[in-house]
Every structure is written in C-alpha cells, then in structure tokens.
Amino acid sequence: MRRNAERKIQRPKKHSVIVKSIDILIKNGWVLTMDPQDRLIERGAVAVSADRIVEVGTEDALTASYKAAKMIDAQEGIIMPGLVNAHTHAAMTCFRGLADDLPLMTWLNDYIFPAEAKLTPDIVYQGTRLACSEMILSGTTTFCDMYLFEEAVAQATKEVGLRAVVGEVIYDFPSPNYGPVEKGLKYTEDLIEKWRDDPLITIAVEPHSPYVCSPDLLQKARAIADRNGVPMVIHLAETEREVAEIKEKYGRTPVAHLADIGFLSPSLIADHCVVLTEEDMMLLKDFDVKVVHNPESNMKLASGIAPVPELLRHGITVGIGTDGCASNNNLDMFQEMDTAAKLHKVHTLDPTAMDARTVVRMATIDGARVLGIGDTSGSLEEGKKADIIIIDIRSPHLTPMYNVYSHLVYAVTGSDVVTAIVNGRVLMEERAFTTLDVDEVMASVNRIAQGIA
Amino acid sequence: MRRNAERKIQRPKKHSVIVKSIDILIKNGWVLTMDPQDRLIERGAVAVSADRIVEVGTEDALTASYKAAKMIDAQEGIIMPGLVNAHTHAAMTCFRGLADDLPLMTWLNDYIFPAEAKLTPDIVYQGTRLACSEMILSGTTTFCDMYLFEEAVAQATKEVGLRAVVGEVIYDFPSPNYGPVEKGLKYTEDLIEKWRDDPLITIAVEPHSPYVCSPDLLQKARAIADRNGVPMVIHLAETEREVAEIKEKYGRTPVAHLADIGFLSPSLIADHCVVLTEEDMMLLKDFDVKVVHNPESNMKLASGIAPVPELLRHGITVGIGTDGCASNNNLDMFQEMDTAAKLHKVHTLDPTAMDARTVVRMATIDGARVLGIGDTSGSLEEGKKADIIIIDIRSPHLTPMYNVYSHLVYAVTGSDVVTAIVNGRVLMEERAFTTLDVDEVMASVNRIAQGIA
C-alpha cells in the first residue's frame, strides 16, 4: 500500500493512468461476482492485493490499472467465489465408505461409534488434511466443521490455508476427547481464546443436537457464544425419529423446544432442518436462524427432504453442506448443488423450483452469510477477502456453454476446478497444491484406515 | 490363435507352462467382474485377445500364462466392465444448458423443438462425437440412442469405436429428417440393412412414445423389429400427464394400452416408467419388458420418481440411463448411479434400498441385458467382448477405500476413469483419446452452439 502511495506522489501528471502494484491479477475469464447486482463480466478480471480483492472489472480496464506480481490466465473459464461447505465433519474422510446401505442404528452402533471411540488427535488431524485436499480440489474455500478433537481440525486447516468455522461437539455423555461435558465447555472456551482474531479460523460453540443435549447444556452453550460473540452450530430436526423423541420429552417440536429455552438466535447455524412444521419455519424466520441444507446425506441416510423452497419463501438464509464422508461419501459441493437443484424439482413436481442461480447463491454468498462472514466473504467484491476459484470449461462435458449458472449446477463437477485462492494465497494452481504434500496425506489416511478396517 | 496352437506343438514338454501370446494384459488392480458369482479379484488381471476377454484371474496366474503385446498397469485401481448408458439422446450435447428450470411446455415449445427443427446430419454427427468423447472420458463403453438423423449417430459412433444400439425416432407427425412417417419406417429398415452384423452398432426400431404414436404405427414398428430380430425402444409412462392422456384416449394406462395392442415383448426397451400401477408392473414382468431408469432427468424435469425398488422386486431387468444433455446436463453414469442409489433411499425412507452393488449391476451387466447384449457384454468373463474401464483411485476423494461397490456409487465420478477399451480396442489411455481429436470436436460443437444461441 505504501509503495502505491509513493508512486502516486512521484507521478502527479494530470490525466495519466496510475498503475498500481498488486499481488495477483486473474484475467481472461467469465467473472461471476455473486454480488448484489449478480454481475457476470465477460472477459473479466479480478485484482488481488495481500488478502483482499481490490477491484473486479473487465480485463481491459484492470490490465491498464494494475501491475501484478503474479498473473493468472483463466483460459476463458469461470472465475467465481470459492464455495462454502456450510456443514461437514471433515475428519470423517477416514470412514469414507466404511459402512453404507445399512439401517441407521446398525450403521451408528456397529460401525461409526466403535470407529469414533478409537479416535486420536492425530487421526482427526490427518483426516482433516485429507478433507482439506479434497475440498481445495473441488472448489471449496470455506467450511464449517463439527467433530471431536477440533484443536487438531483448526491446526490442520490453518496449515493448509483454508477458511473455516470449527467447534468441538458437545453432548450430555462423555466424549472420547475431553471426557465429561463440563470439560467440553472449557475446551470450547479455550479454543475460542486461542484462535481469537485468527484470519482463517473462527471457533463456534457446537452442541450436537436437542436429543443428546439437555436444556441446561444448551443454555450454557448459548451463554458462552453470547459472551464471546461467536456463532453456534447444532443438528436440528434431522429425522422424524428425532422430532418424535423431542415431542415426547418436551411436548413440542425441536425448533419450538429451542425457542422455548431461549436458544434460537441470528448466530445459530441449524444443520439439516428436514422435518419442520409451518410454525417451526416462522420461528426460524423470526429469530433469523441460519439453515444448512445437506441433500445428499439426507437422501443416503433416508432422513427425508428438507422443505428448502419453503424456507426460501419465508426469507430464511439457507446454505448448502455435504455433511461428513460417512454419509455422502464425498465433499464435492458441485455435486451437492446439482442434487439440491434436482431433488426439490422432483419433490415438488415443479421444474422451476430451485433454479440454478438460487442454488449457486446458496453455495457462495448465502453460505457465507449462514456462517456469519457474509460481509467479508462469499462474493467477488472490492474490499472482500480474496477467496476465489477458477473453473476450466475446455472439456467435452462442459461444451458448449449457454448459461454459466446452469453449467455450474448441472454440468461442472469438482474435478473441473483448476485454481483455488484463499485469503489472497494460492492454495492450488493447475490442480497442484502449494501448501501440502497430497501423497503423504493419502498415505497417512490409508494407514489409519488399515487400523479401522 | 494359430500362433498359440503352433507354439503348443513346438513345446510338448510335460508340466511346462504354455505361454500364450495375446494383445493386452491389464494387471495390478481390483478386478470387479460383475460375473454371476460377483467375483472381486484383489491384485487381479484381465487378458484380452482381439475383441475378446480370454481370461480373468489373479495377476500372478495371468502373467505366468500370457505374453501380451501391450501391458496396462492399473496402478492398484479398479478394473471393471465399461458402463452401459441405456438411454440417451447423444447429439443433444449441442443443447446442454440451453434452457433449464422452466415449465415443461415452455422448455419444449420455446427452446428444444425450435432448436431441433434446425437440425442437420452434420449437427447430429458432431453432437454425437462430443457425446462419445464425454462418455469415453466418464467410463461408458455402450449406449442406447434415440434421435433424429441416426445414420449420422451410427457413423460417428462407429468411427470413435464405442458400442451402441441406435434407432431413428418415429412418430405420427413429420420429422425434420425423413418427412412423413412412412418414410421413417423405410429409413429404419434401411438402417437395419446397412448395419446388419456390424461388430459395434445394433439398429433398433424406436417409436417415440404411446402419446405421439398411433396403435397402427406401433404395430408396424413391432412387425419390422420382429421381422429383423432387432430390439425396440420407446419412452413409456414418463409423466402423470402422459398417463392421463393415454387413459382418456384408450381407456387404460400406457403399459396396459401397449399390452392390449400386442406391443410388449422381451426385446422392448421401455425408458422412464415413472408412473406405474401394480398391474403395469405385472404386465412388464409377464412380457419380460426391459426398463431403463433415468433418475436425474426425471428429477430435473420434475416427472416423478420411478418405482425401481418395486420393479426389481418383481424381477424386472432394469438398466440406468442419463437421458439427453438437455435434461441432465451431462452423460456421467457414475453421477447417475450415485443419484439412483440415494433417491430411492429418501423416497422410501429406507437406507437399505438400492444398495451400491445393485446399482453397479444395473449400470453394467443388467444394462447390457436390457439392450439384449448381456450374453456378450456387461461383465468381465472369458469369451465376452473386451469392454473394460480402469479407475484411478489415487485421489483424495477416493481415499481410503473400504468397499469397491460403495466407492463406485458414492465417491467415484467420471473424471476418475483413466482407460477405456471397447471391443478390444483402447479408445482412451491416461485420459488421452486414441480415435478422436477432442479439441476439434469441441470447436465444431461450439460453432454449432453459436448458431443455436
């Protein structure tokens, strides 16, 4: 910045173009901004300095205005905001395909819980590194995580360079990480303290769900979140079974129960929300609760279909998440967008439901809003953090292109992403990583998997 | 073969291993046979001579038995039968993403029909070449096509080297290709004559659907198919609207109507079958009609969800298809398998519905049976045609691997296919084509798309 200022002083000539030095100029692509005007710029460019976007415009304008230390040619592809995976359990990559096509309780009791009982910080660290590799390769630049040993998740994510909201899962029974629940609250507060003001990592308070968290625990969690100004994450109304259980226990739906105990708030991120009443939706809207839709996990576990078109009609902010790799079994947000768009069309028998533009919005700017970082992330706009991906469209399955939104939702997959930038740092270029040794990451998880199997 | 025989005579020593010369030996992979025993061979190999598989077994056994002109190392990946895309309209790649998220009639009348009115043999030829490129890249080695100007489809497919069942669409109104319907029947008979005994191309008789084909036309179509011993393809019971229309016109469901006029037969390939009664399913079973499930198209067009688990319980043979790129918008059978497995779980609220093994079967051996080529294709077995693909599993999103079937359905996408062999000929190796110039194919379709847009 100072250099630019000096240059300005040195060249006071009238009408001359001031050429500013920046770090990165991305050019020669369709710039999909996802800004409030939904601008799509043909032969566009994005200028990046340090961790920020300094300008978005036409290639002609920006190449005249900036001198970049690094120039990236998008090869007529799509330059867009990095995707926001608004709900996952990153380290569960270690259990990808361990057990599928089973009744829920068999799956949990015979496979997932026994495997999780053996978790260590190192397994979580390695599994998170694998998840980060997969997310970078498929265009995700920000994710929201809930799991065990989240200090290891934060550490792995920070090292790799992704942006994340992370939090330790808390419930009434003892955890393989911290032991009794009081220690879980302490662990969370320590995480908040340690990672405060980190440029990439935000800590959230994350009680698992109303069916394994007492009202007392939920209220304590909310108090910690309020005191520290951090978001909360919870699984909510995921299955009919959960709704029946909560109704029996508390006499009301899970959403109404949370409203009743004062848990709902604008900084609450509610995952799944599959089984909702009209009254539940009005409560979510009234308290401005954010919702995350996980269509593939809800399908695979046979949980049901979340009423997303109705949530959107209520004006509720909805993001998209993949959920963990034990119930998906991948972290590809492009496939998740495709499924989200198609699932609601067939469910409502309306081919206009969940149009492509709406779905791209959910996976970018609305996802960022869900995580409470919409002001600084989720779109390509001057002053926002530089979280940017480039998609190569020179493939048979992406030929021809009539409509960018349609392409992103119905034809692009994660494997078409060639470049990923987070916080102004290039994490992947031409599908090569700059911050991790992917062969070593895969070898580590393969060793872990041998122990699990 | 003769060379091997000579060698046998030259080396009559007892207990010596007879080393046979073959064309291709694929080794160092998980060989997923899809044979009647569902054999999965760890560190397996497949021996290919001319257009056939000569043996499937362990790498140790086969490397001792064969001397191959070409050795392919699967790098510990998955060696499996090429996928069968049992229903598509290949040349509609030209309309990929032209119009989405619209009411059905707007989509058809304002976009698809006007675009199709301008079709030429060259557009269909180029669009088919693009589709073939995409199918090879994503692991499909056989497809079943219905469209206009099918001579161009057969020609393009033959040149590229894929296996296909193709047929000219016939209906009561004039066609942009052949004009009046009688000429459509003649065109079909000419195709049958021209392509008889072709090693890759089978011609089918393809009346569009019961709602645009009169009973008289359907009966003439059936007579041609019977006379020539070729399959028939029809769209059947795709929407509630179709069922209502046929009921009003003929007093019975589309399936019952076709039974009534003597159209159902074991060589009939019925696409979609979304809206069926119990009686319909019994009729399909009684006549051994083959069914093709197109979940993504049915979702995107909001047609409904085909009762596939029930069809399977009835013992009906069901394959999987992508449908055309105007209603999907890609030809990736791996994504189609993923969707098929998940869609029926959530629809039936049963996570055990449509397990991964069943779905892989539908996309391979059962797909081949649907097309009437199950005896010679669809699995890796001695004597069958060598239609083989190799999947590279050394990627973050395919790490770790606990179960091959789960991986194929829930984690692999088309971009993980590295090698494709059809009829013993290598069409792609390390994702490079051997029979087409993909840049030229894409450039041709991009030029066509400019004219359409």
GROMACS .gro file of C-alpha atoms in nm, chain B residues 77-361:
model
  285
  530GLY     CA    1  -0.711  -4.905  -0.925
  531ILE     CA    2  -1.038  -5.073  -1.026
  532ILE     CA    3  -1.064  -5.277  -1.347
  533MET     CA    4  -1.430  -5.326  -1.437
  534PRO     CA    5  -1.677  -5.365  -1.722
  535GLY     CA    6  -1.742  -5.044  -1.915
  536LEU     CA    7  -2.068  -4.880  -1.815
  537VAL     CA    8  -2.387  -4.911  -2.019
  538ASN     CA    9  -2.580  -4.586  -2.065
  539ALA     CA   10  -2.909  -4.749  -2.152
  540HIS     CA   11  -3.099  -4.438  -2.260
  541THR     CA   12  -2.970  -4.116  -2.409
  542HIS     CA   13  -3.005  -3.875  -2.699
  543ALA     CA   14  -2.635  -3.831  -2.771
  544ALA     CA   15  -2.649  -3.537  -3.011
  545MET     CA   16  -2.840  -3.327  -2.758
  546THR     CA   17  -2.499  -3.238  -2.615
  547CYS     CA   18  -2.542  -2.944  -2.856
  548PHE     CA   19  -2.825  -2.816  -2.633
  549ARG     CA   20  -2.652  -2.870  -2.298
  550GLY     CA   21  -2.780  -2.595  -2.069
  551LEU     CA   22  -2.962  -2.413  -2.348
  552ALA     CA   23  -3.271  -2.381  -2.128
  553ASP     CA   24  -3.321  -2.504  -1.772
  554ASP     CA   25  -3.551  -2.457  -1.475
  555LEU     CA   26  -3.853  -2.395  -1.700
  556PRO     CA   27  -4.204  -2.538  -1.716
  557LEU     CA   28  -4.203  -2.844  -1.944
  558MET     CA   29  -4.408  -2.692  -2.224
  559THR     CA   30  -4.207  -2.366  -2.229
  560TRP     CA   31  -3.887  -2.569  -2.240
  561LEU     CA   32  -4.009  -2.787  -2.526
  562ASN     CA   33  -4.203  -2.532  -2.735
  563ASP     CA   34  -3.979  -2.228  -2.694
  564TYR     CA   35  -3.636  -2.392  -2.689
  565ILE     CA   36  -3.597  -2.761  -2.771
  566PHE     CA   37  -3.841  -2.800  -3.064
  567PRO     CA   38  -3.724  -2.482  -3.244
  568ALA     CA   39  -3.362  -2.590  -3.200
  569GLU     CA   40  -3.441  -2.940  -3.326
  570ALA     CA   41  -3.623  -2.801  -3.632
  571LYS     CA   42  -3.286  -2.668  -3.747
  572LEU     CA   43  -3.103  -3.000  -3.708
  573THR     CA   44  -2.886  -3.131  -3.988
  574PRO     CA   45  -2.697  -3.458  -4.024
  575ASP     CA   46  -2.377  -3.267  -3.956
  576ILE     CA   47  -2.505  -3.118  -3.629
  577VAL     CA   48  -2.613  -3.467  -3.517
  578TYR     CA   49  -2.278  -3.612  -3.625
  579GLN     CA   50  -2.077  -3.350  -3.435
  580GLY     CA   51  -2.304  -3.364  -3.131
  581THR     CA   52  -2.267  -3.742  -3.121
  582ARG     CA   53  -1.890  -3.717  -3.145
  583LEU     CA   54  -1.895  -3.478  -2.849
  584ALA     CA   55  -2.121  -3.720  -2.658
  585CYS     CA   56  -1.888  -4.010  -2.738
  586SER     CA   57  -1.592  -3.808  -2.609
  587GLU     CA   58  -1.776  -3.735  -2.287
  588MET     CA   59  -1.892  -4.095  -2.247
  589ILE     CA   60  -1.544  -4.238  -2.301
  590LEU     CA   61  -1.396  -3.990  -2.052
  591SER     CA   62  -1.655  -4.095  -1.792
  592GLY     CA   63  -1.639  -4.472  -1.840
  593THR     CA   64  -1.933  -4.552  -2.065
  594THR     CA   65  -1.849  -4.805  -2.336
  595THR     CA   66  -2.201  -4.881  -2.463
  596PHE     CA   67  -2.502  -4.656  -2.509
  597CYS     CA   68  -2.855  -4.676  -2.643
  598ASP     CA   69  -2.959  -4.380  -2.854
  599MET     CA   70  -3.287  -4.237  -2.982
  600TYR     CA   71  -3.282  -3.928  -3.201
  601LEU     CA   72  -3.304  -3.782  -3.549
  602PHE     CA   73  -3.059  -3.848  -3.835
  603GLU     CA   74  -2.944  -4.170  -3.667
  604GLU     CA   75  -2.735  -4.271  -3.968
  605ALA     CA   76  -2.503  -3.990  -3.857
  606VAL     CA   77  -2.512  -4.123  -3.498
  607ALA     CA   78  -2.419  -4.474  -3.613
  608GLN     CA   79  -2.141  -4.336  -3.833
  609ALA     CA   80  -1.991  -4.111  -3.563
  610THR     CA   81  -2.010  -4.387  -3.301
  611LYS     CA   82  -1.853  -4.646  -3.529
  612GLU     CA   83  -1.567  -4.411  -3.615
  613VAL     CA   84  -1.497  -4.333  -3.250
  614GLY     CA   85  -1.525  -4.703  -3.163
  615LEU     CA   86  -1.799  -4.716  -2.899
  616ARG     CA   87  -2.068  -4.984  -2.886
  617ALA     CA   88  -2.427  -4.866  -2.935
  618VAL     CA   89  -2.786  -4.956  -3.001
  619VAL     CA   90  -2.925  -4.674  -3.217
  620GLY     CA   91  -3.255  -4.604  -3.386
  621GLU     CA   92  -3.440  -4.326  -3.564
  622VAL     CA   93  -3.721  -4.175  -3.362
  623ILE     CA   94  -4.059  -4.229  -3.529
  624TYR     CA   95  -4.389  -4.050  -3.456
  625ASP     CA   96  -4.717  -3.965  -3.628
  626PHE     CA   97  -4.611  -3.617  -3.740
  627PRO     CA   98  -4.344  -3.529  -3.998
  628SER     CA   99  -3.979  -3.548  -3.895
  629PRO     CA  100  -3.707  -3.292  -3.973
  630ASN     CA  101  -3.511  -3.588  -4.111
  631TYR     CA  102  -3.728  -3.816  -4.322
  632GLY     CA  103  -4.054  -3.622  -4.358
  633PRO     CA  104  -4.376  -3.830  -4.335
  634VAL     CA  105  -4.394  -4.127  -4.101
  635GLU     CA  106  -4.395  -4.397  -4.372
  636LYS     CA  107  -4.051  -4.276  -4.473
  637GLY     CA  108  -3.943  -4.312  -4.111
  638LEU     CA  109  -4.023  -4.682  -4.121
  639LYS     CA  110  -3.836  -4.713  -4.450
  640TYR     CA  111  -3.540  -4.516  -4.306
  641THR     CA  112  -3.532  -4.757  -4.012
  642GLU     CA  113  -3.538  -5.064  -4.237
  643ASP     CA  114  -3.255  -4.917  -4.446
  644LEU     CA  115  -3.051  -4.861  -4.129
  645ILE     CA  116  -3.112  -5.221  -4.021
  646GLU     CA  117  -2.999  -5.347  -4.359
  647LYS     CA  118  -2.691  -5.128  -4.374
  648TRP     CA  119  -2.563  -5.203  -4.021
  649ARG     CA  120  -2.656  -5.571  -4.003
  650ASP     CA  121  -2.373  -5.775  -3.847
  651ASP     CA  122  -2.172  -5.468  -3.754
  652PRO     CA  123  -1.950  -5.554  -3.457
  653LEU     CA  124  -2.034  -5.231  -3.273
  654ILE     CA  125  -2.366  -5.093  -3.396
  655THR     CA  126  -2.709  -5.252  -3.349
  656ILE     CA  127  -3.011  -5.082  -3.503
  657ALA     CA  128  -3.336  -5.069  -3.306
  658VAL     CA  129  -3.689  -4.970  -3.408
  659GLU     CA  130  -3.778  -4.665  -3.200
  660PRO     CA  131  -4.131  -4.524  -3.189
  661HIS     CA  132  -4.114  -4.220  -2.959
  662SER     CA  133  -4.398  -4.293  -2.713
  663PRO     CA  134  -4.759  -4.404  -2.695
  664TYR     CA  135  -4.878  -4.041  -2.690
  665VAL     CA  136  -4.730  -3.944  -3.028
  666CYS     CA  137  -4.751  -4.286  -3.199
  667SER     CA  138  -5.082  -4.436  -3.310
  668PRO     CA  139  -5.155  -4.804  -3.245
  669ASP     CA  140  -5.116  -4.859  -3.618
  670LEU     CA  141  -4.766  -4.709  -3.619
  671LEU     CA  142  -4.666  -4.907  -3.309
  672GLN     CA  143  -4.783  -5.232  -3.469
  673LYS     CA  144  -4.592  -5.158  -3.789
  674ALA     CA  145  -4.283  -5.082  -3.580
  675ARG     CA  146  -4.318  -5.411  -3.394
  676ALA     CA  147  -4.356  -5.601  -3.723
  677ILE     CA  148  -4.028  -5.453  -3.854
  678ALA     CA  149  -3.850  -5.539  -3.529
  679ASP     CA  150  -3.982  -5.896  -3.530
  680ARG     CA  151  -3.901  -5.949  -3.897
  681ASN     CA  152  -3.542  -5.836  -3.842
  682GLY     CA  153  -3.482  -5.972  -3.493
  683VAL     CA  154  -3.385  -5.628  -3.356
  684PRO     CA  155  -3.486  -5.455  -3.032
  685MET     CA  156  -3.743  -5.180  -2.991
  686VAL     CA  157  -3.709  -4.866  -2.780
  687ILE     CA  158  -3.991  -4.646  -2.652
  688HIS     CA  159  -4.047  -4.372  -2.392
  689LEU     CA  160  -4.314  -4.512  -2.159
  690ALA     CA  161  -4.518  -4.377  -1.867
  691GLU     CA  162  -4.277  -4.087  -1.815
  692THR     CA  163  -4.524  -3.840  -1.659
  693GLU     CA  164  -4.865  -3.821  -1.492
  694ARG     CA  165  -4.970  -3.608  -1.785
  695GLU     CA  166  -4.890  -3.886  -2.032
  696VAL     CA  167  -5.079  -4.141  -1.826
  697ALA     CA  168  -5.385  -3.915  -1.806
  698GLU     CA  169  -5.374  -3.850  -2.181
  699ILE     CA  170  -5.347  -4.218  -2.274
  700LYS     CA  171  -5.618  -4.315  -2.027
  701GLU     CA  172  -5.850  -4.059  -2.178
  702LYS     CA  173  -5.773  -4.173  -2.532
  703TYR     CA  174  -5.758  -4.550  -2.488
  704GLY     CA  175  -5.924  -4.615  -2.152
  705ARG     CA  176  -5.618  -4.774  -1.996
  706THR     CA  177  -5.268  -4.696  -1.870
  707PRO     CA  178  -4.986  -4.663  -2.126
  708VAL     CA  179  -4.846  -5.005  -2.031
  709ALA     CA  180  -5.187  -5.173  -2.048
  710HIS     CA  181  -5.252  -4.997  -2.378
  711LEU     CA  182  -4.929  -5.136  -2.526
  712ALA     CA  183  -5.015  -5.482  -2.393
  713ASP     CA  184  -5.358  -5.450  -2.550
  714ILE     CA  185  -5.223  -5.379  -2.898
  715GLY     CA  186  -4.962  -5.655  -2.878
  716PHE     CA  187  -4.663  -5.427  -2.849
  717LEU     CA  188  -4.496  -5.561  -2.533
  718SER     CA  189  -4.212  -5.813  -2.578
  719PRO     CA  190  -3.880  -5.921  -2.419
  720SER     CA  191  -3.692  -5.716  -2.678
  721LEU     CA  192  -3.877  -5.395  -2.586
  722ILE     CA  193  -3.666  -5.137  -2.402
  723ALA     CA  194  -3.901  -4.908  -2.208
  724ASP     CA  195  -3.745  -4.579  -2.095
  725HIS     CA  196  -3.850  -4.394  -1.776
  726CYS     CA  197  -4.152  -4.596  -1.648
  727VAL     CA  198  -4.208  -4.336  -1.376
  728VAL     CA  199  -4.584  -4.362  -1.333
  729LEU     CA  200  -4.683  -4.729  -1.300
  730THR     CA  201  -4.960  -4.923  -1.132
  731GLU     CA  202  -4.911  -5.262  -0.972
  732GLU     CA  203  -5.088  -5.411  -1.274
  733ASP     CA  204  -4.848  -5.229  -1.508
  734MET     CA  205  -4.551  -5.383  -1.328
  735MET     CA  206  -4.703  -5.728  -1.355
  736LEU     CA  207  -4.752  -5.677  -1.728
  737LEU     CA  208  -4.391  -5.561  -1.771
  738LYS     CA  209  -4.278  -5.872  -1.584
  739ASP     CA  210  -4.508  -6.108  -1.773
  740PHE     CA  211  -4.381  -5.985  -2.110
  741ASP     CA  212  -4.023  -5.959  -1.980
  742VAL     CA  213  -4.004  -5.597  -2.095
  743LYS     CA  214  -3.674  -5.426  -2.008
  744VAL     CA  215  -3.683  -5.094  -1.822
  745VAL     CA  216  -3.438  -4.803  -1.817
  746HIS     CA  217  -3.426  -4.575  -1.513
  747ASN     CA  218  -3.322  -4.211  -1.572
  748PRO     CA  219  -3.327  -4.058  -1.226
  749GLU     CA  220  -3.154  -3.726  -1.297
  750SER     CA  221  -3.368  -3.640  -1.597
  751ASN     CA  222  -3.685  -3.741  -1.412
  752MET     CA  223  -3.579  -3.517  -1.125
  753LYS     CA  224  -3.476  -3.218  -1.337
  754LEU     CA  225  -3.791  -3.225  -1.550
  755ALA     CA  226  -3.997  -3.290  -1.235
  756SER     CA  227  -4.151  -3.602  -1.391
  757GLY     CA  228  -4.150  -3.808  -1.073
  758ILE     CA  229  -3.966  -4.099  -0.916
  759ALA     CA  230  -3.980  -4.437  -1.090
  760PRO     CA  231  -4.070  -4.726  -0.856
  761VAL     CA  232  -3.738  -4.900  -0.920
  762PRO     CA  233  -3.711  -5.099  -0.595
  763GLU     CA  234  -4.057  -5.243  -0.673
  764LEU     CA  235  -3.961  -5.319  -1.033
  765LEU     CA  236  -3.658  -5.508  -0.904
  766ARG     CA  237  -3.875  -5.697  -0.652
  767HIS     CA  238  -4.093  -5.802  -0.946
  768GLY     CA  239  -3.781  -5.947  -1.110
  769ILE     CA  240  -3.783  -5.697  -1.397
  770THR     CA  241  -3.444  -5.622  -1.555
  771VAL     CA  242  -3.363  -5.252  -1.505
  772GLY     CA  243  -3.075  -5.053  -1.652
  773ILE     CA  244  -2.971  -4.691  -1.595
  774GLY     CA  245  -2.952  -4.406  -1.846
  775THR     CA  246  -2.860  -4.039  -1.833
  776ASP     CA  247  -3.118  -3.928  -2.090
  777GLY     CA  248  -3.004  -3.642  -2.314
  778CYS     CA  249  -2.791  -3.341  -2.213
  779ALA     CA  250  -3.085  -3.102  -2.239
  780SER     CA  251  -3.238  -3.264  -1.932
  781ASN     CA  252  -2.947  -3.370  -1.712
  782ASN     CA  253  -2.700  -3.191  -1.827
  783ASN     CA  254  -2.422  -3.446  -1.851
  784LEU     CA  255  -2.362  -3.807  -1.953
  785ASP     CA  256  -2.173  -3.916  -1.643
  786MET     CA  257  -2.307  -4.259  -1.544
  787PHE     CA  258  -2.116  -4.253  -1.214
  788GLN     CA  259  -2.315  -3.949  -1.101
  789GLU     CA  260  -2.631  -4.119  -1.229
  790MET     CA  261  -2.554  -4.426  -1.016
  791ASP     CA  262  -2.497  -4.207  -0.710
  792THR     CA  263  -2.830  -4.032  -0.763
  793ALA     CA  264  -3.015  -4.360  -0.826
  794ALA     CA  265  -2.887  -4.510  -0.502
  795LYS     CA  266  -2.969  -4.204  -0.291
  796LEU     CA  267  -3.301  -4.106  -0.449
  797HIS     CA  268  -3.479  -4.431  -0.367
  798LYS     CA  269  -3.345  -4.435  -0.012
  799VAL     CA  270  -3.503  -4.099   0.063
  800HIS     CA  271  -3.818  -4.177  -0.137
  801THR     CA  272  -3.884  -4.499   0.053
  802LEU     CA  273  -3.727  -4.367   0.378
  803ASP     CA  274  -3.523  -4.690   0.380
  804PRO     CA  275  -3.141  -4.657   0.384
  805THR     CA  276  -3.104  -5.018   0.269
  806ALA     CA  277  -3.294  -4.956  -0.058
  807MET     CA  278  -3.088  -4.973  -0.376
  808ASP     CA  279  -2.761  -5.084  -0.221
  809ALA     CA  280  -2.442  -5.000  -0.408
  810ARG     CA  281  -2.393  -5.349  -0.552
  811THR     CA  282  -2.741  -5.350  -0.703
  812VAL     CA  283  -2.679  -5.012  -0.862
  813VAL     CA  284  -2.343  -5.113  -1.012
  814ARG     CA  285  -2.515  -5.420  -1.153
   0.00000   0.00000   0.00000
